[in-house]
Structure formats: structure tokens, C-alpha cells
Amino acid sequence: SLCFRVSGIATFCWMGEQAVVVFGTTNGEEKIKVFTYRPLGLQFRCRMPLVIKHIQAGGQAEELQLQLGWEVRAVGDQPLRGMTYQLACRALLAYVAPLHTVMVIRKAPLDATSVAAFSAKVGVCVQNAEVVPYLRQFGFKAKDARSWEQDIEHPQLRLGLIDGHRKHLKCNHTWYAIIGKMFSGDESLTQQWQVERRLAYIRSLIHDPVKRELGSAYDLYFFASRFASRGRPPGTSAFLASWLAALSLAINVKAISPALVASIMRVMEIPFPDHAAGRTLPGSKPVHVATLNGNGMSPQGEQEKEEEE
């Protein structure tokens, strides 16, 4: 059983792989460090030897007390001496690939008692002048608030619903746990996170603006994915999961404006790359993780008896 502690608040454990990496320190000593999850929270200079040039604050490398200037001498039982920079990077990436990936888990904003209060809390509104620099931090390339750079690929976004829904003791509303994944074309840079949202927040701050902006083109992307109805109908989770998958596709093909994508990212509290440095933030009770399909994440298929916004 492998365990790690986050900010002195909570300990998370699982059975999993380990990656033993041998480092050479700046005073010539050797240090053996055992990594138990990804990302490692390290950046190296782009030449041999692989020397640490940046340690992510709050990441696993910081927890293991690594230092700037240390060099990677071996991964497992494989020395890196004599390798080119490209081969050394491949060896390191292949060696740590089996490690468990840790995601950022956001706490449910239970103190936001209305759509307006929630919007203000997470800062949903993004000013036009802020859209391009905001999106650039995630690798998205926009010309301006209304148009994308068409010849440049941006990261792929997947939004899906975790199986089930829940109520918190301090709140009478139903909360839906949503998993997000954002990755580059080769998935070498991947972020995962989890948020909890009320259906009312998703409808007012994402569904309604998307429908207004797309107009008659809305049905091109959502013809097979009806949004969840108001009230308490059975099957709300399934409708929501299907709609989020269609939304992911519409974002990925650049059908939605940069300004609205930036707003959606705020609603979903997508962590900045620097914030997803291998730490899981304490949230609510664990839930089953959804499976990932071609367009988004799909729930495992729980039968719902009663749901509310």
C-alpha cells in the first residue's frame, strides 16, 4: 500500500507501481528517490545530463525533497550515461508510464447558494481582452475573443460524468461529480480534474450560452444529446453525460468561440498546468470513475430514482 500526504491535511493510499530513480547531487553524492504517481513535478534542461531546472511547488518532487541542479543518473536499473538527450527522455518517460496518475479534486462550492453567487465565486466572466492570454496558458491559440487560429491544433478536452450523484449534509441540492481531461495530441501532457456542480449551474452558465451562441447550428452538435430536463426525471445523469460529451466535441472542433470556451473553463475550474503538479486536493467522498470513450466520459450506468437541481 502506497501513501502520500497532501498539505498536512489528508493521506491518500492505493496499491500501485513504484519508480526508483537515482539522482546525483551537486556535491557528488547519490540519492535514491521513489516516485509513486504522476506527474513527477520536475522539469529538466534540454541537454545531457538530465539536470533538474525547475521543481513544481506542491508537487511530488518537492515532497521528496529533490533539489535544483541534481541530475538523473539511472531509472530503475538502467543507467543514463552514454545516452543522447532524446533516448534518456524516452527511457525516463517509459519507466514512469505505469505510475498512477493523480488528479486535482475540487471541493463542492456549498457556500454558493445561487447561480449568481457561484458565478462570482469562480469568476465565470472573462473580459474580451483577457480571453487570448487566459487560453494561452492552457495551450489554446485564439486570434481574439471571437475567433480561433484555424491552422493550429489546440489541446483536446473531455468532459464526462462520474457514475452517480450525491447530496451533501450541509446542502439540500443534488451535486453531479464531473471528471475533466485535457491533453495534447500525443497525450504526453495530460491534466485530469474533478469538480462537483449543480445542474442549475451547468444549465445557466454553459448550456444556455452555448445554445444562444450556436443558434441554428446547435442541433448539428447536440442533435443526439438532449440536455437534462428540469424537475426530477429519471435518467438525468445519462442525459447530462451525453450532453457533456457532445460539448467536448464542439469545443475540440472550434465550433464555440474562445470567449465562451474560456467561460466554460472557469465554470469547470480547469486547473492551470502549474496547479496540477501531482497533488490530489481533499474533496468529498470517493465515487466511481467513469470510463473514457471517443467523445467524452460515460457513466457506468446507475439507475436513478430521483434527482433535483
Coordinates of C-alpha atoms in Angstrom, one line a residue:
S1 CA 0.0 0.0 0.0
L2 CA 1.5 3.3 -1.1
C3 CA 0.6 6.5 0.7
F4 CA 1.3 10.2 0.4
R5 CA 0.2 13.3 2.4
V6 CA -1.2 16.5 0.9
S7 CA -0.5 19.8 2.6
G8 CA -0.7 18.1 6.1
I9 CA -4.5 17.7 5.7
A10 CA -5.2 14.2 4.4
T11 CA -3.5 11.0 3.4
F12 CA -4.4 9.1 0.3
C13 CA -3.4 5.4 -0.3
W14 CA -3.6 2.9 -3.0
M15 CA -1.9 -0.3 -4.3
G16 CA 0.3 0.7 -7.2
E17 CA 3.6 0.8 -9.1
Q18 CA 6.8 2.5 -7.9
A19 CA 9.5 4.2 -9.9
V20 CA 13.0 4.2 -8.4
V21 CA 15.2 7.0 -9.7
V22 CA 18.8 7.6 -8.9
F23 CA 20.0 11.2 -8.7
G24 CA 23.4 12.7 -8.5
T25 CA 23.5 15.7 -6.1
T26 CA 25.5 18.9 -6.6
N27 CA 28.1 17.7 -4.1
G28 CA 28.7 14.3 -5.9
E29 CA 26.5 12.1 -3.7
E30 CA 23.9 9.7 -5.0
K31 CA 20.3 9.9 -3.7
I32 CA 17.6 7.3 -4.4
K33 CA 14.1 8.6 -4.7
V34 CA 10.9 6.5 -5.1
F35 CA 8.1 8.1 -7.1
T36 CA 4.6 6.6 -6.7
Y37 CA 2.4 8.6 -9.0
R38 CA 2.5 11.0 -12.0
P39 CA 3.2 13.8 -12.8
L40 CA 6.6 13.9 -11.1
G41 CA 6.7 17.7 -10.7
L42 CA 10.0 18.1 -12.4
Q43 CA 11.5 19.9 -15.4
F44 CA 14.9 19.3 -16.9
R45 CA 17.2 21.3 -19.1
C46 CA 17.3 20.2 -22.7
R47 CA 20.7 18.5 -22.9
M48 CA 22.6 15.7 -21.2
P49 CA 22.9 15.0 -18.4
L50 CA 19.3 15.4 -17.3
V51 CA 19.6 18.2 -14.7
I52 CA 16.7 19.5 -12.8
K53 CA 16.0 23.1 -13.7
H54 CA 12.5 23.5 -12.1
I55 CA 10.7 21.8 -9.2
Q56 CA 6.9 22.3 -9.2
A57 CA 5.6 23.9 -6.0
G58 CA 3.4 21.4 -4.1
G59 CA 4.4 18.5 -6.5
Q60 CA 5.8 15.1 -5.7
A61 CA 9.4 16.1 -6.4
E62 CA 9.1 18.8 -3.7
E63 CA 7.6 16.3 -1.3
L64 CA 10.6 14.0 -1.9
Q65 CA 13.0 17.0 -1.2
L66 CA 14.7 17.0 -4.6
Q67 CA 17.0 19.9 -5.3
L68 CA 17.7 22.1 -8.4
G69 CA 20.9 21.0 -10.1
W70 CA 20.5 17.3 -9.3
E71 CA 21.0 15.0 -12.3
V72 CA 19.2 11.8 -13.2
R73 CA 21.8 9.0 -13.3
A74 CA 19.6 5.9 -13.6
V75 CA 15.9 5.0 -13.9
G76 CA 15.4 1.6 -12.2
D77 CA 18.4 -0.5 -13.1
Q78 CA 19.1 1.4 -16.4
P79 CA 21.9 4.0 -16.3
L80 CA 21.5 7.0 -18.5
R81 CA 25.3 7.5 -19.0
G82 CA 26.2 7.5 -22.7
M83 CA 22.6 8.1 -23.9
T84 CA 21.6 11.1 -26.1
Y85 CA 19.1 13.5 -24.6
Q86 CA 16.2 12.1 -26.6
L87 CA 17.0 8.5 -25.6
A88 CA 17.3 9.5 -21.9
C89 CA 13.9 11.3 -22.0
R90 CA 12.3 8.3 -23.7
A91 CA 13.8 5.9 -21.1
L92 CA 12.5 8.1 -18.2
L93 CA 9.0 8.5 -19.7
A94 CA 8.7 4.8 -20.4
Y95 CA 9.8 3.9 -16.9
V96 CA 7.3 6.2 -15.1
A97 CA 4.4 5.5 -17.5
P98 CA 2.9 2.7 -15.4
L99 CA 2.6 5.0 -12.4
H100 CA -0.9 6.0 -11.2
T101 CA -2.0 9.4 -12.5
V102 CA -3.2 11.7 -9.7
M103 CA -5.9 14.3 -10.5
V104 CA -6.9 17.6 -8.9
I105 CA -10.2 17.2 -7.0
R106 CA -12.1 20.4 -6.3
K107 CA -14.3 20.8 -3.3
A108 CA -18.0 21.4 -4.0
P109 CA -18.7 25.1 -3.5
L110 CA -21.5 24.5 -1.0
D111 CA -21.5 28.2 0.1
A112 CA -22.5 29.3 -3.4
T113 CA -26.3 29.1 -2.9
S114 CA -27.3 30.5 -6.2
V115 CA -26.1 30.7 -9.8
A116 CA -25.1 34.4 -9.3
A117 CA -23.2 33.5 -6.1
F118 CA -21.4 30.6 -7.8
S119 CA -20.6 32.7 -10.9
A120 CA -19.0 35.4 -8.7
K121 CA -17.1 32.8 -6.6
V122 CA -15.3 31.1 -9.5
G123 CA -15.1 34.3 -11.7
V124 CA -17.0 33.0 -14.7
C125 CA -16.9 36.2 -16.7
V126 CA -13.7 36.6 -18.7
Q127 CA -13.2 40.1 -20.3
N128 CA -12.6 40.1 -24.0
A129 CA -9.1 41.5 -23.5
E130 CA -8.3 38.6 -21.1
V131 CA -9.5 35.8 -23.3
V132 CA -6.4 35.2 -25.5
P133 CA -3.8 35.3 -22.7
Y134 CA -6.1 33.2 -20.4
L135 CA -6.5 30.5 -23.0
R136 CA -2.8 30.6 -24.0
Q137 CA -1.9 29.3 -20.5
F138 CA -3.6 26.0 -21.4
G139 CA -2.2 25.8 -24.9
F140 CA -5.2 27.2 -26.8
K141 CA -4.5 29.6 -29.6
A142 CA -7.1 32.3 -30.3
K143 CA -6.9 35.3 -32.6
D144 CA -9.3 37.2 -30.4
A145 CA -12.3 36.7 -28.2
R146 CA -14.5 35.6 -31.2
S147 CA -12.2 33.6 -33.4
W148 CA -9.6 30.8 -33.3
E149 CA -6.3 30.3 -35.1
Q150 CA -7.6 27.7 -37.5
D151 CA -4.3 26.1 -38.7
I152 CA -3.0 25.4 -35.2
E153 CA -4.2 22.4 -33.1
H154 CA -5.1 23.1 -29.5
P155 CA -5.4 20.6 -26.7
Q156 CA -8.3 18.1 -26.6
L157 CA -10.9 18.5 -23.9
R158 CA -13.0 15.7 -22.5
L159 CA -15.8 16.3 -20.0
G160 CA -17.8 13.4 -18.5
L161 CA -19.9 12.4 -15.6
I162 CA -18.8 10.1 -12.8
D163 CA -21.3 7.4 -12.0
G164 CA -23.9 8.7 -9.6
H165 CA -24.8 11.9 -7.9
R166 CA -25.0 12.9 -4.3
K167 CA -26.2 15.3 -1.6
H168 CA -24.1 16.9 1.0
L169 CA -25.2 17.2 4.6
K170 CA -24.9 21.0 4.5
C171 CA -26.9 21.4 1.3
N172 CA -30.2 20.0 0.1
H173 CA -29.3 20.2 -3.6
T174 CA -28.1 17.4 -5.8
W175 CA -24.5 17.7 -7.0
Y176 CA -23.0 15.9 -10.0
A177 CA -19.4 14.9 -10.0
I178 CA -17.7 15.7 -13.3
I179 CA -14.3 14.5 -14.5
G180 CA -12.4 16.5 -17.0
K181 CA -9.3 15.6 -19.0
M182 CA -7.3 17.9 -21.2
F183 CA -4.4 16.5 -23.3
S184 CA -2.1 17.3 -26.2
G185 CA -2.2 15.3 -29.4
D186 CA 0.2 12.6 -28.1
E187 CA -1.2 12.8 -24.6
S188 CA 2.3 13.5 -23.3
L189 CA 0.9 16.4 -21.3
T190 CA -2.3 15.4 -19.6
Q191 CA -4.4 17.1 -16.9
Q192 CA -7.3 15.5 -15.1
W193 CA -9.5 17.0 -12.5
Q194 CA -12.9 16.6 -10.8
V195 CA -15.5 19.1 -9.9
E196 CA -19.0 18.9 -8.4
R197 CA -21.7 21.1 -10.0
R198 CA -25.4 21.5 -9.6
L199 CA -27.5 21.0 -12.7
A200 CA -28.7 24.6 -12.4
Y201 CA -25.2 25.9 -12.7
I202 CA -24.5 23.8 -15.8
R203 CA -27.7 24.9 -17.5
S204 CA -27.4 28.6 -16.8
L205 CA -23.7 29.1 -17.3
I206 CA -22.9 26.6 -20.0
H207 CA -25.9 25.1 -21.8
D208 CA -27.9 28.3 -22.3
P209 CA -24.9 30.4 -23.5
V210 CA -23.8 27.6 -25.9
K211 CA -27.3 27.3 -27.3
R212 CA -27.6 31.1 -27.8
E213 CA -24.2 31.3 -29.5
L214 CA -24.7 28.4 -31.9
G215 CA -28.2 29.3 -32.8
S216 CA -29.4 27.1 -35.7
A217 CA -26.1 25.2 -35.7
Y218 CA -26.8 23.9 -32.1
D219 CA -28.5 20.8 -33.5
L220 CA -25.5 19.9 -35.6
Y221 CA -23.6 19.1 -32.5
F222 CA -26.3 18.2 -30.0
F223 CA -29.0 16.5 -32.1
A224 CA -28.4 13.2 -30.3
S225 CA -27.7 14.7 -26.9
R226 CA -30.7 16.4 -25.2
F227 CA -29.9 18.4 -22.1
A228 CA -31.4 17.2 -18.8
S229 CA -34.9 18.4 -18.2
R230 CA -36.0 20.5 -15.2
G231 CA -37.6 18.8 -12.3
R232 CA -36.8 15.3 -11.1
P233 CA -37.0 12.9 -14.1
P234 CA -35.2 9.6 -14.1
G235 CA -32.1 9.4 -16.3
T236 CA -30.8 12.9 -15.6
S237 CA -27.2 11.7 -15.2
A238 CA -27.3 9.8 -18.5
F239 CA -28.6 12.9 -20.4
L240 CA -26.0 15.1 -18.7
A241 CA -23.2 12.7 -19.6
S242 CA -24.2 12.5 -23.2
W243 CA -24.5 16.3 -23.4
L244 CA -21.1 16.9 -21.9
A245 CA -19.6 14.5 -24.4
A246 CA -21.2 16.5 -27.3
L247 CA -20.0 19.8 -25.7
S248 CA -16.4 18.4 -25.6
L249 CA -16.6 17.6 -29.3
A250 CA -18.0 21.1 -30.2
I251 CA -15.1 22.7 -28.3
N252 CA -12.5 20.4 -29.9
V253 CA -13.6 21.3 -33.4
K254 CA -13.6 25.0 -32.5
A255 CA -17.3 25.5 -33.0
I256 CA -17.6 27.5 -29.8
S257 CA -16.0 30.9 -29.5
P258 CA -12.8 31.5 -27.5
A259 CA -14.7 33.8 -25.1
L260 CA -17.3 31.1 -24.3
V261 CA -14.7 28.4 -24.0
A262 CA -12.8 30.5 -21.5
S263 CA -16.0 31.0 -19.5
I264 CA -16.7 27.2 -19.6
M265 CA -13.2 26.5 -18.4
R266 CA -13.8 28.8 -15.5
V267 CA -17.2 27.1 -14.6
M268 CA -15.4 23.8 -14.7
E269 CA -12.4 25.2 -12.7
I270 CA -9.8 23.6 -15.0
P271 CA -6.6 23.7 -13.1
F272 CA -3.7 25.7 -14.6
P273 CA -0.8 23.4 -15.7
D274 CA 1.2 24.6 -12.7
H275 CA -1.6 23.7 -10.3
A276 CA -1.9 20.1 -11.5
A277 CA 1.5 19.1 -10.2
G278 CA 0.7 15.7 -8.9
R279 CA -1.4 16.5 -5.9
T280 CA -5.0 15.5 -5.1
L281 CA -6.9 18.0 -3.1
P282 CA -9.2 16.7 -0.4
G283 CA -12.8 16.8 -1.7
S284 CA -15.9 14.9 -0.9
K285 CA -16.5 11.2 -0.6
P286 CA -14.9 9.0 -3.3
V287 CA -17.1 8.0 -6.2
H288 CA -16.6 5.5 -9.1
V289 CA -14.6 6.8 -12.0
A290 CA -16.3 6.9 -15.4
T291 CA -14.9 5.2 -18.5
L292 CA -13.5 7.3 -21.4
N293 CA -15.0 6.9 -24.8
G294 CA -14.2 8.6 -28.1
N295 CA -16.1 11.8 -27.4
G296 CA -16.0 12.1 -23.7
M297 CA -16.5 10.2 -20.5
S298 CA -19.5 8.0 -20.0
P299 CA -21.1 6.8 -16.7
Q300 CA -21.2 3.2 -15.6
G301 CA -25.0 3.2 -15.8
E302 CA -26.5 3.7 -12.4
Q303 CA -30.3 3.7 -12.3
E304 CA -31.6 6.9 -10.8
K305 CA -34.7 7.1 -8.7
E306 CA -35.0 10.8 -8.0
E307 CA -32.9 13.8 -8.9
E308 CA -33.3 17.6 -8.4
E309 CA -31.4 20.7 -9.4

